[in-house]
């Protein structure tokens, strides 16, 4: 057996093993529906060719998969934010005691896609921002809705947009997304990267996440890219 084949077999083993460890739990709630929402009134101006933003909205498989299909996104990496480096491992984060949230670090070209547009996609199709400490079938603070902010302009855009959506009662319940200061991002284990693309027939992906990609395509056709930008391909 070649090293390449062994790596694939190991990845498949881990992918199966995590069925009972958080992401991939048996669904006890229906998959989330997309909500058509207005664009933000306040947005950033594209000042450079690269910017980074971190989004937490439930299991990172689906959030990563959505942003990987957005034009202007250079990379979308699954990982952990909100806790310490020493506890940034999947098994530990899954206990819900570390302060971490499963997150996705998105690097994008603001001249091609604005931070406001990414927020619109995040709130509309990537997750349900009204669910407190759970998302679909996944429960715990590690699945909370949060934005980890390192740029003052991102905070301004995010807070104004949340206020606008709440005032307009776009959602049936208030938005619970926390706008939080960035304290560090720690990439998740390799077997979590590109999980949606590599495991399209995995039951959790079929039920919870593939509909998000279809919703992105239908609601944001001008922003949809057919071929996702992948982490493992970028690493060679």
GROMACS .gro file of C-alpha atoms in nm:
model
  236
    1UNK     CA    1   0.000   0.000   0.000
    2UNK     CA    2   0.143   0.336  -0.100
    3UNK     CA    3   0.185   0.628   0.142
    4UNK     CA    4  -0.078   0.818  -0.056
    5UNK     CA    5  -0.327   0.533  -0.023
    6UNK     CA    6  -0.248   0.496   0.346
    7UNK     CA    7  -0.318   0.865   0.403
    8UNK     CA    8  -0.654   0.836   0.231
    9UNK     CA    9  -0.741   0.530   0.436
   10UNK     CA   10  -0.645   0.711   0.757
   11UNK     CA   11  -0.854   1.013   0.663
   12UNK     CA   12  -1.151   0.787   0.591
   13UNK     CA   13  -1.105   0.622   0.931
   14UNK     CA   14  -1.106   0.954   1.113
   15UNK     CA   15  -1.403   1.077   0.912
   16UNK     CA   16  -1.602   0.773   1.022
   17UNK     CA   17  -1.482   0.794   1.381
   18UNK     CA   18  -1.599   1.151   1.435
   19UNK     CA   19  -1.961   1.052   1.371
   20UNK     CA   20  -2.013   1.028   1.749
   21UNK     CA   21  -1.793   1.324   1.843
   22UNK     CA   22  -1.992   1.637   1.770
   23UNK     CA   23  -2.019   1.724   1.401
   24UNK     CA   24  -2.198   1.437   1.240
   25UNK     CA   25  -2.426   1.344   1.528
   26UNK     CA   26  -2.761   1.193   1.442
   27UNK     CA   27  -2.996   1.473   1.341
   28UNK     CA   28  -3.261   1.553   1.601
   29UNK     CA   29  -3.371   1.876   1.429
   30UNK     CA   30  -3.450   1.955   1.069
   31UNK     CA   31  -3.184   2.098   0.842
   32UNK     CA   32  -3.184   2.477   0.842
   33UNK     CA   33  -3.365   2.668   0.570
   34UNK     CA   34  -3.203   2.965   0.399
   35UNK     CA   35  -3.349   3.310   0.457
   36UNK     CA   36  -3.339   3.579   0.189
   37UNK     CA   37  -3.211   3.895   0.360
   38UNK     CA   38  -3.120   4.246   0.244
   39UNK     CA   39  -2.760   4.350   0.191
   40UNK     CA   40  -2.588   4.559   0.459
   41UNK     CA   41  -2.627   4.935   0.435
   42UNK     CA   42  -2.278   4.996   0.574
   43UNK     CA   43  -1.989   4.805   0.420
   44UNK     CA   44  -1.613   4.819   0.391
   45UNK     CA   45  -1.438   4.974   0.098
   46UNK     CA   46  -1.191   4.742  -0.073
   47UNK     CA   47  -0.859   4.894   0.030
   48UNK     CA   48  -0.628   4.600  -0.033
   49UNK     CA   49  -0.619   4.272  -0.219
   50UNK     CA   50  -0.630   4.053   0.093
   51UNK     CA   51  -0.835   4.054   0.412
   52UNK     CA   52  -0.915   3.791   0.673
   53UNK     CA   53  -1.235   3.730   0.870
   54UNK     CA   54  -1.339   3.454   1.109
   55UNK     CA   55  -1.691   3.312   1.125
   56UNK     CA   56  -1.838   3.063   1.372
   57UNK     CA   57  -2.176   2.914   1.293
   58UNK     CA   58  -2.212   2.554   1.403
   59UNK     CA   59  -2.018   2.264   1.258
   60UNK     CA   60  -1.733   2.404   1.051
   61UNK     CA   61  -1.781   2.154   0.769
   62UNK     CA   62  -2.078   2.337   0.621
   63UNK     CA   63  -1.956   2.690   0.690
   64UNK     CA   64  -1.623   2.611   0.525
   65UNK     CA   65  -1.798   2.448   0.231
   66UNK     CA   66  -2.017   2.752   0.170
   67UNK     CA   67  -1.731   3.003   0.174
   68UNK     CA   68  -1.516   2.781  -0.046
   69UNK     CA   69  -1.778   2.829  -0.317
   70UNK     CA   70  -1.782   3.210  -0.294
   71UNK     CA   71  -1.608   3.414  -0.563
   72UNK     CA   72  -1.330   3.631  -0.426
   73UNK     CA   73  -1.249   3.392  -0.141
   74UNK     CA   74  -0.885   3.285  -0.154
   75UNK     CA   75  -0.903   3.028   0.125
   76UNK     CA   76  -1.142   2.901   0.391
   77UNK     CA   77  -0.983   2.701   0.672
   78UNK     CA   78  -1.169   2.511   0.942
   79UNK     CA   79  -1.040   2.564   1.294
   80UNK     CA   80  -1.099   2.687   1.646
   81UNK     CA   81  -1.130   3.038   1.792
   82UNK     CA   82  -1.217   3.183   2.130
   83UNK     CA   83  -1.001   2.964   2.352
   84UNK     CA   84  -0.638   2.885   2.426
   85UNK     CA   85  -0.388   2.721   2.191
   86UNK     CA   86  -0.340   2.436   2.439
   87UNK     CA   87  -0.703   2.323   2.404
   88UNK     CA   88  -0.741   2.366   2.027
   89UNK     CA   89  -0.791   1.996   1.949
   90UNK     CA   90  -1.116   1.848   1.824
   91UNK     CA   91  -1.174   1.600   2.104
   92UNK     CA   92  -1.112   1.870   2.368
   93UNK     CA   93  -1.316   2.139   2.195
   94UNK     CA   94  -1.603   1.891   2.162
   95UNK     CA   95  -1.642   1.886   2.541
   96UNK     CA   96  -1.774   2.241   2.524
   97UNK     CA   97  -1.551   2.355   2.809
   98UNK     CA   98  -1.264   2.525   2.624
   99UNK     CA   99  -1.419   2.855   2.516
  100UNK     CA  100  -1.347   2.763   2.156
  101UNK     CA  101  -1.606   2.772   1.879
  102UNK     CA  102  -1.573   2.570   1.563
  103UNK     CA  103  -1.480   2.845   1.320
  104UNK     CA  104  -1.371   2.916   0.965
  105UNK     CA  105  -1.095   3.160   0.877
  106UNK     CA  106  -1.179   3.321   0.544
  107UNK     CA  107  -0.913   3.500   0.343
  108UNK     CA  108  -1.067   3.705   0.065
  109UNK     CA  109  -1.009   3.981  -0.186
  110UNK     CA  110  -1.232   4.272  -0.075
  111UNK     CA  111  -1.217   4.414  -0.425
  112UNK     CA  112  -1.403   4.103  -0.544
  113UNK     CA  113  -1.625   4.026  -0.245
  114UNK     CA  114  -1.684   4.262   0.046
  115UNK     CA  115  -1.696   4.175   0.413
  116UNK     CA  116  -2.059   4.283   0.412
  117UNK     CA  117  -2.139   4.038   0.133
  118UNK     CA  118  -1.969   3.758   0.329
  119UNK     CA  119  -2.185   3.849   0.629
  120UNK     CA  120  -2.497   3.842   0.414
  121UNK     CA  121  -2.408   3.493   0.292
  122UNK     CA  122  -2.317   3.382   0.646
  123UNK     CA  123  -2.651   3.495   0.792
  124UNK     CA  124  -2.858   3.384   0.493
  125UNK     CA  125  -2.734   3.039   0.389
  126UNK     CA  126  -2.436   2.928   0.603
  127UNK     CA  127  -2.618   2.901   0.937
  128UNK     CA  128  -2.911   3.021   1.147
  129UNK     CA  129  -2.797   3.322   1.353
  130UNK     CA  130  -3.093   3.300   1.594
  131UNK     CA  131  -2.993   2.970   1.752
  132UNK     CA  132  -2.813   3.007   2.087
  133UNK     CA  133  -2.535   2.755   2.147
  134UNK     CA  134  -2.664   2.505   1.895
  135UNK     CA  135  -2.693   2.471   1.522
  136UNK     CA  136  -2.921   2.211   1.369
  137UNK     CA  137  -2.841   1.878   1.536
  138UNK     CA  138  -2.523   2.002   1.710
  139UNK     CA  139  -2.539   2.141   2.064
  140UNK     CA  140  -2.288   2.317   2.288
  141UNK     CA  141  -2.104   2.647   2.312
  142UNK     CA  142  -1.855   2.517   2.057
  143UNK     CA  143  -2.135   2.551   1.799
  144UNK     CA  144  -2.229   2.910   1.890
  145UNK     CA  145  -2.276   3.185   1.636
  146UNK     CA  146  -1.991   3.437   1.657
  147UNK     CA  147  -1.774   3.676   1.460
  148UNK     CA  148  -1.414   3.712   1.576
  149UNK     CA  149  -1.307   4.064   1.486
  150UNK     CA  150  -0.956   4.199   1.436
  151UNK     CA  151  -1.041   4.500   1.217
  152UNK     CA  152  -1.235   4.801   1.356
  153UNK     CA  153  -1.418   4.840   1.026
  154UNK     CA  154  -1.537   4.480   1.040
  155UNK     CA  155  -1.687   4.545   1.384
  156UNK     CA  156  -1.863   4.856   1.254
  157UNK     CA  157  -2.008   4.669   0.957
  158UNK     CA  158  -2.110   4.363   1.160
  159UNK     CA  159  -2.279   4.551   1.445
  160UNK     CA  160  -2.466   4.781   1.206
  161UNK     CA  161  -2.583   4.488   0.995
  162UNK     CA  162  -2.707   4.284   1.292
  163UNK     CA  163  -2.896   4.590   1.420
  164UNK     CA  164  -3.049   4.645   1.076
  165UNK     CA  165  -3.166   4.284   1.042
  166UNK     CA  166  -3.310   4.277   1.394
  167UNK     CA  167  -3.492   4.609   1.345
  168UNK     CA  168  -3.645   4.480   1.022
  169UNK     CA  169  -3.747   4.152   1.192
  170UNK     CA  170  -3.596   3.958   0.904
  171UNK     CA  171  -3.576   3.652   1.127
  172UNK     CA  172  -3.855   3.524   1.351
  173UNK     CA  173  -3.624   3.548   1.654
  174UNK     CA  174  -3.349   3.799   1.747
  175UNK     CA  175  -2.998   3.738   1.618
  176UNK     CA  176  -2.773   3.590   1.889
  177UNK     CA  177  -2.445   3.618   1.699
  178UNK     CA  178  -2.172   3.756   1.925
  179UNK     CA  179  -1.930   4.012   1.783
  180UNK     CA  180  -1.613   3.915   1.968
  181UNK     CA  181  -1.253   4.039   1.971
  182UNK     CA  182  -1.008   3.814   1.789
  183UNK     CA  183  -0.770   3.634   2.025
  184UNK     CA  184  -0.628   3.371   1.792
  185UNK     CA  185  -0.723   3.112   1.534
  186UNK     CA  186  -0.598   2.753   1.531
  187UNK     CA  187  -0.647   2.539   1.220
  188UNK     CA  188  -0.834   2.214   1.274
  189UNK     CA  189  -0.692   1.870   1.205
  190UNK     CA  190  -0.632   1.780   0.842
  191UNK     CA  191  -0.918   1.530   0.830
  192UNK     CA  192  -1.163   1.815   0.891
  193UNK     CA  193  -1.037   2.028   0.601
  194UNK     CA  194  -1.244   2.021   0.282
  195UNK     CA  195  -1.475   1.768   0.451
  196UNK     CA  196  -1.783   1.863   0.253
  197UNK     CA  197  -1.608   1.835  -0.083
  198UNK     CA  198  -1.429   1.511   0.002
  199UNK     CA  199  -1.733   1.342   0.159
  200UNK     CA  200  -2.039   1.447  -0.045
  201UNK     CA  201  -2.226   1.122   0.034
  202UNK     CA  202  -2.164   1.136   0.410
  203UNK     CA  203  -2.515   1.137   0.566
  204UNK     CA  204  -2.457   1.446   0.782
  205UNK     CA  205  -2.324   1.638   0.480
  206UNK     CA  206  -2.613   1.528   0.258
  207UNK     CA  207  -2.875   1.626   0.513
  208UNK     CA  208  -2.730   1.940   0.668
  209UNK     CA  209  -2.471   2.093   0.436
  210UNK     CA  210  -2.528   2.018   0.069
  211UNK     CA  211  -2.855   2.218   0.084
  212UNK     CA  212  -2.646   2.519   0.193
  213UNK     CA  213  -2.439   2.497  -0.124
  214UNK     CA  214  -2.753   2.474  -0.336
  215UNK     CA  215  -2.903   2.772  -0.151
  216UNK     CA  216  -2.585   2.971  -0.214
  217UNK     CA  217  -2.611   2.891  -0.583
  218UNK     CA  218  -2.979   2.986  -0.601
  219UNK     CA  219  -2.983   3.298  -0.379
  220UNK     CA  220  -2.639   3.439  -0.466
  221UNK     CA  221  -2.578   3.328  -0.827
  222UNK     CA  222  -2.342   3.619  -0.900
  223UNK     CA  223  -2.122   3.522  -0.606
  224UNK     CA  224  -2.125   3.144  -0.656
  225UNK     CA  225  -1.823   2.959  -0.792
  226UNK     CA  226  -1.869   2.601  -0.909
  227UNK     CA  227  -1.519   2.480  -0.819
  228UNK     CA  228  -1.439   2.532  -0.450
  229UNK     CA  229  -1.106   2.670  -0.332
  230UNK     CA  230  -0.962   2.382  -0.128
  231UNK     CA  231  -0.722   2.380   0.167
  232UNK     CA  232  -0.549   2.051   0.091
  233UNK     CA  233  -0.501   2.139  -0.277
  234UNK     CA  234  -0.341   2.468  -0.176
  235UNK     CA  235  -0.097   2.278   0.045
  236UNK     CA  236  -0.009   2.054  -0.246
   0.00000   0.00000   0.00000
